[in-house]
Amino acid sequence: MSDPKTRAAALAVAMDWRDTPYQHQASVKGAGTDCLGLIRGIWRELYNNEPEIAPRYTPDWSDVSGEEILLAAAKRCLVPIATADTLPGDVMLFRMTEGAPCKHIGIKASQTTLIHAYWGKAVTESFLVPYWQRRWVHSFAFPPLSQKD
């Protein structure tokens, strides 16, 4: 289960990234980021260093390569939780096309919203409408801050 202090800290950091412009494979608050860059930036602010170097990836949500690069990295670095147990400050992973790899990630902001970055939009808080609910397939928590490097 998620640690309440870690969730609150992650959510506070995510809120501070709002309005950062979208830029594929970037992760600089206020300058540019994509969805993974947002998670990387939150991680850096919580733990100081990233746990691993992010691999190159395509911006195409309908990627049909079959490689679960994002999901595999999430499993290595984050704590898996049931989607039903996801609380504000936890990480949400999305499969944008049936049968394709997970290609989008965000932070649950409230029971009805998520914070994320996607092409053409700055980091924003969006409603968790049916479009996103149908595509949400995995949830993760950040490790407790007490496990900081």
Short mmCIF file of C-alpha atoms in Angstrom, two decimals:
data_model
loop_
_atom_site.label_atom_id
_atom_site.label_comp_id
_atom_site.label_asym_id
_atom_site.label_seq_id
_atom_site.Cartn_x
_atom_site.Cartn_y
_atom_site.Cartn_z
CA MET A 1 0.00 0.00 0.00
CA SER A 2 1.11 3.57 -0.60
CA ASP A 3 2.78 5.60 2.11
CA PRO A 4 0.61 8.67 2.94
CA LYS A 5 3.60 11.03 3.36
CA THR A 6 5.13 9.90 0.07
CA ARG A 7 1.80 10.24 -1.78
CA ALA A 8 1.29 13.76 -0.41
CA ALA A 9 4.83 14.78 -1.37
CA ALA A 10 4.50 13.29 -4.88
CA LEU A 11 1.19 15.07 -5.43
CA ALA A 12 2.60 18.40 -4.23
CA VAL A 13 5.54 18.08 -6.62
CA ALA A 14 3.25 17.06 -9.51
CA MET A 15 1.04 20.11 -8.91
CA ASP A 16 4.14 22.31 -9.13
CA TRP A 17 4.86 20.91 -12.64
CA ARG A 18 1.51 22.12 -14.01
CA ASP A 19 1.82 24.37 -17.06
CA THR A 20 5.22 22.94 -18.04
CA PRO A 21 5.05 22.75 -21.86
CA TYR A 22 5.01 19.38 -23.60
CA GLN A 23 8.33 18.29 -25.09
CA HIS A 24 8.99 14.67 -26.07
CA GLN A 25 11.67 13.01 -23.92
CA ALA A 26 12.28 16.13 -21.84
CA SER A 27 12.07 16.43 -18.05
CA VAL A 28 12.70 20.03 -16.99
CA LYS A 29 10.07 21.73 -14.83
CA GLY A 30 8.87 24.95 -16.43
CA ALA A 31 10.78 24.31 -19.68
CA GLY A 32 9.49 21.03 -21.15
CA THR A 33 8.42 17.50 -20.33
CA ASP A 34 6.43 14.54 -21.54
CA CYS A 35 4.44 12.10 -19.41
CA LEU A 36 7.48 10.01 -18.43
CA GLY A 37 9.53 13.16 -17.90
CA LEU A 38 6.94 14.30 -15.36
CA ILE A 39 7.35 11.08 -13.37
CA ARG A 40 11.14 11.33 -13.68
CA GLY A 41 11.04 14.92 -12.42
CA ILE A 42 8.85 13.97 -9.46
CA TRP A 43 11.25 11.13 -8.65
CA ARG A 44 14.26 13.50 -8.75
CA GLU A 45 12.56 15.96 -6.43
CA LEU A 46 11.59 13.20 -3.99
CA TYR A 47 14.76 11.07 -4.04
CA ASN A 48 17.46 13.32 -5.61
CA ASN A 49 18.58 10.94 -8.40
CA GLU A 50 16.70 8.93 -10.99
CA PRO A 51 16.79 5.15 -10.42
CA GLU A 52 17.86 4.42 -14.01
CA ILE A 53 18.41 6.13 -17.34
CA ALA A 54 15.20 6.38 -19.35
CA PRO A 55 15.45 4.51 -22.65
CA ARG A 56 14.62 6.20 -25.94
CA TYR A 57 10.98 5.76 -26.84
CA THR A 58 8.59 6.86 -29.54
CA PRO A 59 5.85 9.42 -28.92
CA ASP A 60 3.33 7.26 -30.80
CA TRP A 61 0.55 6.08 -28.49
CA SER A 62 -0.46 3.38 -30.95
CA ASP A 63 2.99 1.77 -30.95
CA VAL A 64 2.49 -1.92 -31.72
CA SER A 65 6.07 -3.08 -31.07
CA GLY A 66 4.81 -5.25 -28.23
CA GLU A 67 7.66 -4.12 -25.95
CA GLU A 68 6.36 -3.14 -22.52
CA ILE A 69 9.25 -0.73 -21.84
CA LEU A 70 7.26 1.66 -19.64
CA LEU A 71 5.50 -1.09 -17.70
CA ALA A 72 8.76 -2.97 -17.11
CA ALA A 73 10.48 0.20 -15.83
CA ALA A 74 7.54 0.95 -13.53
CA LYS A 75 7.75 -2.57 -12.09
CA ARG A 76 11.49 -2.13 -11.44
CA CYS A 77 11.28 1.29 -9.82
CA LEU A 78 7.84 1.66 -8.27
CA VAL A 79 5.62 -0.39 -5.95
CA PRO A 80 2.73 -2.16 -7.77
CA ILE A 81 -0.71 -1.57 -6.25
CA ALA A 82 -4.22 -2.54 -7.32
CA THR A 83 -5.98 0.07 -9.43
CA ALA A 84 -8.84 -0.04 -6.89
CA ASP A 85 -6.35 1.02 -4.17
CA THR A 86 -4.95 3.99 -6.11
CA LEU A 87 -5.03 7.24 -4.14
CA PRO A 88 -3.97 10.80 -4.95
CA GLY A 89 -0.19 10.88 -5.37
CA ASP A 90 -0.01 7.39 -6.88
CA VAL A 91 1.08 6.64 -10.45
CA MET A 92 -1.39 5.57 -13.13
CA LEU A 93 -0.30 3.69 -16.27
CA PHE A 94 -2.39 3.65 -19.45
CA ARG A 95 -2.63 1.37 -22.48
CA MET A 96 -3.79 3.71 -25.23
CA THR A 97 -4.66 1.06 -27.82
CA GLU A 98 -5.96 -2.48 -27.23
CA GLY A 99 -3.08 -4.94 -27.56
CA ALA A 100 -0.40 -2.23 -27.64
CA PRO A 101 2.15 -1.58 -24.90
CA CYS A 102 1.47 0.88 -22.10
CA LYS A 103 2.49 4.29 -23.44
CA HIS A 104 1.11 6.91 -21.04
CA ILE A 105 1.65 7.65 -17.37
CA GLY A 106 0.33 10.20 -14.89
CA ILE A 107 -0.34 10.95 -11.24
CA LYS A 108 -3.75 10.59 -9.63
CA ALA A 109 -4.62 14.06 -8.33
CA SER A 110 -8.03 13.38 -6.79
CA GLN A 111 -10.82 10.83 -7.06
CA THR A 112 -11.85 12.49 -10.33
CA THR A 113 -8.62 13.94 -11.81
CA LEU A 114 -5.10 13.08 -12.92
CA ILE A 115 -2.00 15.18 -13.65
CA HIS A 116 -0.20 14.30 -16.88
CA ALA A 117 1.52 15.64 -19.98
CA TYR A 118 0.63 14.75 -23.53
CA TRP A 119 1.32 16.03 -27.00
CA GLY A 120 -0.06 19.49 -27.62
CA LYS A 121 -0.78 20.13 -23.94
CA ALA A 122 1.26 21.43 -21.06
CA VAL A 123 1.27 19.40 -17.84
CA THR A 124 -2.36 19.62 -16.86
CA GLU A 125 -4.90 18.30 -14.41
CA SER A 126 -7.56 16.48 -16.41
CA PHE A 127 -10.80 14.88 -15.39
CA LEU A 128 -10.62 11.10 -15.14
CA VAL A 129 -13.36 10.74 -17.74
CA PRO A 130 -14.37 7.38 -19.27
CA TYR A 131 -11.75 7.86 -22.04
CA TRP A 132 -8.97 7.67 -19.43
CA GLN A 133 -10.74 5.19 -17.15
CA ARG A 134 -11.00 2.62 -19.98
CA ARG A 135 -7.27 2.90 -20.74
CA TRP A 136 -6.01 2.82 -17.13
CA VAL A 137 -4.49 -0.63 -16.63
CA HIS A 138 -1.86 -0.45 -13.85
CA SER A 139 -1.13 1.54 -10.71
CA PHE A 140 2.03 2.04 -8.73
CA ALA A 141 3.15 3.89 -5.62
CA PHE A 142 6.41 5.70 -5.17
CA PRO A 143 8.65 3.91 -2.63
CA PRO A 144 8.41 5.35 0.88
CA LEU A 145 10.55 8.45 1.33
CA SER A 146 12.23 6.65 4.24
CA GLN A 147 13.90 4.44 1.57
CA LYS A 148 15.58 7.47 0.02
CA ASP A 149 19.10 6.81 -1.35
#
